[in-house]
PDB file of C-alpha atoms in Angstrom:
ATOM      1  CA  GLN A 123     -13.321   2.964   6.619  1.00 87.00           C
ATOM      2  CA  VAL A 124     -13.036  -0.694   5.647  1.00 93.00           C
ATOM      3  CA  GLN A 125      -9.594  -2.275   5.707  1.00 96.00           C
ATOM      4  CA  LEU A 126      -8.175  -5.619   4.629  1.00 97.00           C
ATOM      5  CA  VAL A 127      -5.199  -6.840   6.630  1.00 95.00           C
ATOM      6  CA  GLU A 128      -3.155  -9.771   5.345  1.00 95.00           C
ATOM      7  CA  SER A 129      -0.841 -12.018   7.312  1.00 95.00           C
ATOM      8  CA  GLY A 130       1.056 -15.263   6.876  1.00 96.00           C
ATOM      9  CA  GLY A 131       3.611 -14.488   4.194  1.00 95.00           C
ATOM     10  CA  GLY A 132       7.257 -15.404   4.472  1.00 97.00           C
ATOM     11  CA  LEU A 133      10.098 -17.488   3.144  1.00 98.00           C
ATOM     12  CA  VAL A 134       9.508 -21.157   2.367  1.00 98.00           C
ATOM     13  CA  GLN A 135      11.433 -23.837   0.519  1.00 98.00           C
ATOM     14  CA  PRO A 136      10.150 -25.330  -2.737  1.00 98.00           C
ATOM     15  CA  GLY A 137       7.566 -27.988  -1.971  1.00 98.00           C
ATOM     16  CA  GLY A 138       6.618 -26.308   1.282  1.00 98.00           C
ATOM     17  CA  SER A 139       3.366 -24.784   2.487  1.00 98.00           C
ATOM     18  CA  LEU A 140       2.094 -21.451   3.740  1.00 98.00           C
ATOM     19  CA  ARG A 141      -1.289 -20.201   4.842  1.00 98.00           C
ATOM     20  CA  LEU A 142      -2.308 -16.617   4.196  1.00 98.00           C
ATOM     21  CA  SER A 143      -5.086 -14.863   6.084  1.00 98.00           C
ATOM     22  CA  CYS A 144      -6.947 -11.677   5.298  1.00 98.00           C
ATOM     23  CA  ALA A 145      -9.329 -10.071   7.750  1.00 97.00           C
ATOM     24  CA  ALA A 146     -11.720  -7.280   6.834  1.00 96.00           C
ATOM     25  CA  SER A 147     -12.431  -4.694   9.503  1.00 95.00           C
ATOM     26  CA  GLY A 148     -14.652  -1.648   9.753  1.00 93.00           C
ATOM     27  CA  SER A 149     -18.297  -0.971   9.152  1.00 92.00           C
ATOM     28  CA  ILE A 150     -19.396  -3.837   6.912  1.00 92.00           C
ATOM     29  CA  PHE A 151     -22.836  -4.922   5.794  1.00 92.00           C
ATOM     30  CA  SER A 152     -21.728  -7.524   3.270  1.00 90.00           C
ATOM     31  CA  ILE A 153     -18.798  -8.692   1.189  1.00 94.00           C
ATOM     32  CA  SER A 154     -19.930 -10.757  -1.785  1.00 95.00           C
ATOM     33  CA  VAL A 155     -16.543 -11.932  -3.084  1.00 97.00           C
ATOM     34  CA  MET A 156     -13.122 -12.098  -1.462  1.00 97.00           C
ATOM     35  CA  GLY A 157     -10.018 -13.053  -3.319  1.00 97.00           C
ATOM     36  CA  TRP A 158      -6.270 -13.182  -3.608  1.00 98.00           C
ATOM     37  CA  TYR A 159      -4.134 -11.621  -6.314  1.00 98.00           C
ATOM     38  CA  ARG A 160      -0.381 -11.718  -6.697  1.00 98.00           C
ATOM     39  CA  GLN A 161       2.244  -9.634  -8.408  1.00 98.00           C
ATOM     40  CA  ALA A 162       5.720 -10.914  -9.152  1.00 96.00           C
ATOM     41  CA  PRO A 163       8.586  -8.528  -9.955  1.00 92.00           C
ATOM     42  CA  GLY A 164       8.223  -7.167 -13.470  1.00 94.00           C
ATOM     43  CA  LYS A 165       4.850  -8.802 -14.005  1.00 96.00           C
ATOM     44  CA  GLN A 166       1.238  -7.690 -13.924  1.00 97.00           C
ATOM     45  CA  ARG A 167      -0.987  -8.410 -10.976  1.00 97.00           C
ATOM     46  CA  GLU A 168      -2.960 -11.588 -11.549  1.00 98.00           C
ATOM     47  CA  LEU A 169      -5.888 -13.336  -9.915  1.00 98.00           C
ATOM     48  CA  VAL A 170      -4.882 -16.355  -7.841  1.00 98.00           C
ATOM     49  CA  ALA A 171      -8.271 -17.375  -6.457  1.00 98.00           C
ATOM     50  CA  ASP A 172     -11.524 -15.916  -5.275  1.00 98.00           C
ATOM     51  CA  ILE A 173     -14.551 -17.159  -3.398  1.00 98.00           C
ATOM     52  CA  THR A 174     -18.159 -16.040  -3.072  1.00 97.00           C
ATOM     53  CA  ALA A 175     -20.003 -15.652   0.198  1.00 95.00           C
ATOM     54  CA  GLY A 176     -21.735 -18.913  -0.630  1.00 95.00           C
ATOM     55  CA  GLY A 177     -18.411 -20.729  -0.924  1.00 95.00           C
ATOM     56  CA  LYS A 178     -18.003 -21.040  -4.691  1.00 98.00           C
ATOM     57  CA  ALA A 179     -14.292 -20.884  -5.465  1.00 98.00           C
ATOM     58  CA  ASN A 180     -12.442 -19.965  -8.620  1.00 97.00           C
ATOM     59  CA  TYR A 181      -8.729 -20.632  -9.250  1.00 98.00           C
ATOM     60  CA  ALA A 182      -6.059 -19.656 -11.712  1.00 98.00           C
ATOM     61  CA  ASP A 183      -4.895 -22.652 -13.741  1.00 98.00           C
ATOM     62  CA  SER A 184      -1.387 -22.258 -12.357  1.00 97.00           C
ATOM     63  CA  VAL A 185      -2.490 -22.983  -8.781  1.00 98.00           C
ATOM     64  CA  LYS A 186      -5.287 -25.513  -9.254  1.00 98.00           C
ATOM     65  CA  GLY A 187      -4.716 -28.599  -7.138  1.00 97.00           C
ATOM     66  CA  ARG A 188      -2.103 -26.844  -4.982  1.00 98.00           C
ATOM     67  CA  PHE A 189      -3.917 -23.855  -3.438  1.00 98.00           C
ATOM     68  CA  THR A 190      -7.191 -23.825  -1.543  1.00 98.00           C
ATOM     69  CA  ILE A 191      -9.200 -20.706  -0.775  1.00 98.00           C
ATOM     70  CA  SER A 192     -11.728 -20.608   2.044  1.00 98.00           C
ATOM     71  CA  ARG A 193     -13.550 -17.999   4.075  1.00 97.00           C
ATOM     72  CA  ASP A 194     -15.244 -17.481   7.409  1.00 97.00           C
ATOM     73  CA  ASN A 195     -18.173 -15.133   6.839  1.00 95.00           C
ATOM     74  CA  THR A 196     -18.700 -14.643  10.578  1.00 95.00           C
ATOM     75  CA  LYS A 197     -15.211 -13.145  10.789  1.00 95.00           C
ATOM     76  CA  ASN A 198     -15.103 -11.520   7.332  1.00 95.00           C
ATOM     77  CA  THR A 199     -11.885 -13.432   6.806  1.00 97.00           C
ATOM     78  CA  VAL A 200     -10.500 -15.243   3.781  1.00 98.00           C
ATOM     79  CA  TYR A 201      -7.690 -17.779   3.778  1.00 98.00           C
ATOM     80  CA  LEU A 202      -5.341 -19.150   1.146  1.00 98.00           C
ATOM     81  CA  GLN A 203      -3.712 -22.480   1.874  1.00 98.00           C
ATOM     82  CA  MET A 204      -0.734 -22.864  -0.431  1.00 98.00           C
ATOM     83  CA  ASN A 205       0.848 -26.297  -0.801  1.00 98.00           C
ATOM     84  CA  SER A 206       3.578 -27.664  -3.079  1.00 98.00           C
ATOM     85  CA  LEU A 207       4.953 -24.168  -3.501  1.00 98.00           C
ATOM     86  CA  LYS A 208       7.207 -23.432  -6.445  1.00 98.00           C
ATOM     87  CA  PRO A 209       9.757 -20.657  -6.989  1.00 97.00           C
ATOM     88  CA  GLU A 210       7.391 -19.170  -9.577  1.00 97.00           C
ATOM     89  CA  ASP A 211       4.847 -18.606  -6.799  1.00 98.00           C
ATOM     90  CA  THR A 212       7.148 -15.946  -5.394  1.00 98.00           C
ATOM     91  CA  ALA A 213       5.223 -12.666  -5.359  1.00 98.00           C
ATOM     92  CA  VAL A 214       3.481 -10.100  -3.237  1.00 98.00           C
ATOM     93  CA  TYR A 215       0.023 -11.477  -2.474  1.00 98.00           C
ATOM     94  CA  TYR A 216      -2.840  -9.023  -2.163  1.00 98.00           C
ATOM     95  CA  CYS A 217      -6.244  -9.566  -0.631  1.00 98.00           C
ATOM     96  CA  ASN A 218      -9.159  -8.070  -2.549  1.00 97.00           C
ATOM     97  CA  ALA A 219     -12.839  -7.458  -1.941  1.00 96.00           C
ATOM     98  CA  PRO A 220     -14.342  -6.010  -5.107  1.00 93.00           C
ATOM     99  CA  ARG A 221     -17.831  -5.271  -3.766  1.00 93.00           C
ATOM    100  CA  VAL A 222     -18.035  -4.226  -0.137  1.00 92.00           C
ATOM    101  CA  VAL A 223     -21.338  -2.811   1.143  1.00 92.00           C
ATOM    102  CA  LYS A 224     -21.588  -0.636   4.227  1.00 92.00           C
ATOM    103  CA  PRO A 225     -24.704  -0.646   6.435  1.00 93.00           C
ATOM    104  CA  THR A 226     -25.083   3.108   6.022  1.00 91.00           C
ATOM    105  CA  ASP A 227     -25.490   2.822   2.224  1.00 91.00           C
ATOM    106  CA  VAL A 228     -26.647  -0.620   1.113  1.00 91.00           C
ATOM    107  CA  PHE A 229     -27.268   0.517  -2.461  1.00 93.00           C
ATOM    108  CA  ARG A 230     -23.620   1.209  -3.171  1.00 92.00           C
ATOM    109  CA  SER A 231     -20.543  -0.989  -3.173  1.00 92.00           C
ATOM    110  CA  PHE A 232     -16.851  -0.242  -3.358  1.00 91.00           C
ATOM    111  CA  GLU A 233     -13.581  -2.109  -3.794  1.00 96.00           C
ATOM    112  CA  VAL A 234     -10.929  -2.589  -1.127  1.00 97.00           C
ATOM    113  CA  TRP A 235      -7.344  -3.897  -1.424  1.00 97.00           C
ATOM    114  CA  GLY A 236      -5.019  -5.068   1.290  1.00 97.00           C
ATOM    115  CA  GLN A 237      -1.466  -3.808   1.630  1.00 96.00           C
ATOM    116  CA  GLY A 238       0.090  -7.056   0.420  1.00 97.00           C
ATOM    117  CA  THR A 239       2.220  -9.761   1.994  1.00 97.00           C
ATOM    118  CA  LEU A 240       5.406 -11.131   0.465  1.00 98.00           C
ATOM    119  CA  VAL A 241       5.745 -14.835  -0.281  1.00 98.00           C
ATOM    120  CA  THR A 242       9.215 -16.024  -1.262  1.00 98.00           C
ATOM    121  CA  VAL A 243       9.776 -19.606  -2.396  1.00 98.00           C
ATOM    122  CA  SER A 244      13.476 -20.370  -2.470  1.00 97.00           C
ATOM    123  CA  SER A 245      15.986 -22.907  -1.290  1.00 95.00           C
TER     124      SER A 245
END
């Protein structure tokens, strides 16, 4: 069983910063991409940023220049540094690994989601 566990959410004032972490645990051979999604009340879940194992990052237009995604492959952990936060960034943030490979079956991959962590930007 592979799990993704997020941490680092909370309440922050507009203009503030937060750093989210997501650690993958379990029997893992490889994780090609790790990313962050978010879902605000009444809205669809949307991609915030993702990053390949080689370090290539992709961002939603709404967070470019404010958020930075990074990962530590030795720890199977992905981070999201969020700066200049706005009220519209308020959402539940979910960690995602769309193609996880286990050592017992390297010819098959599966997707894993974290449980989500709430980020509230409000004065």
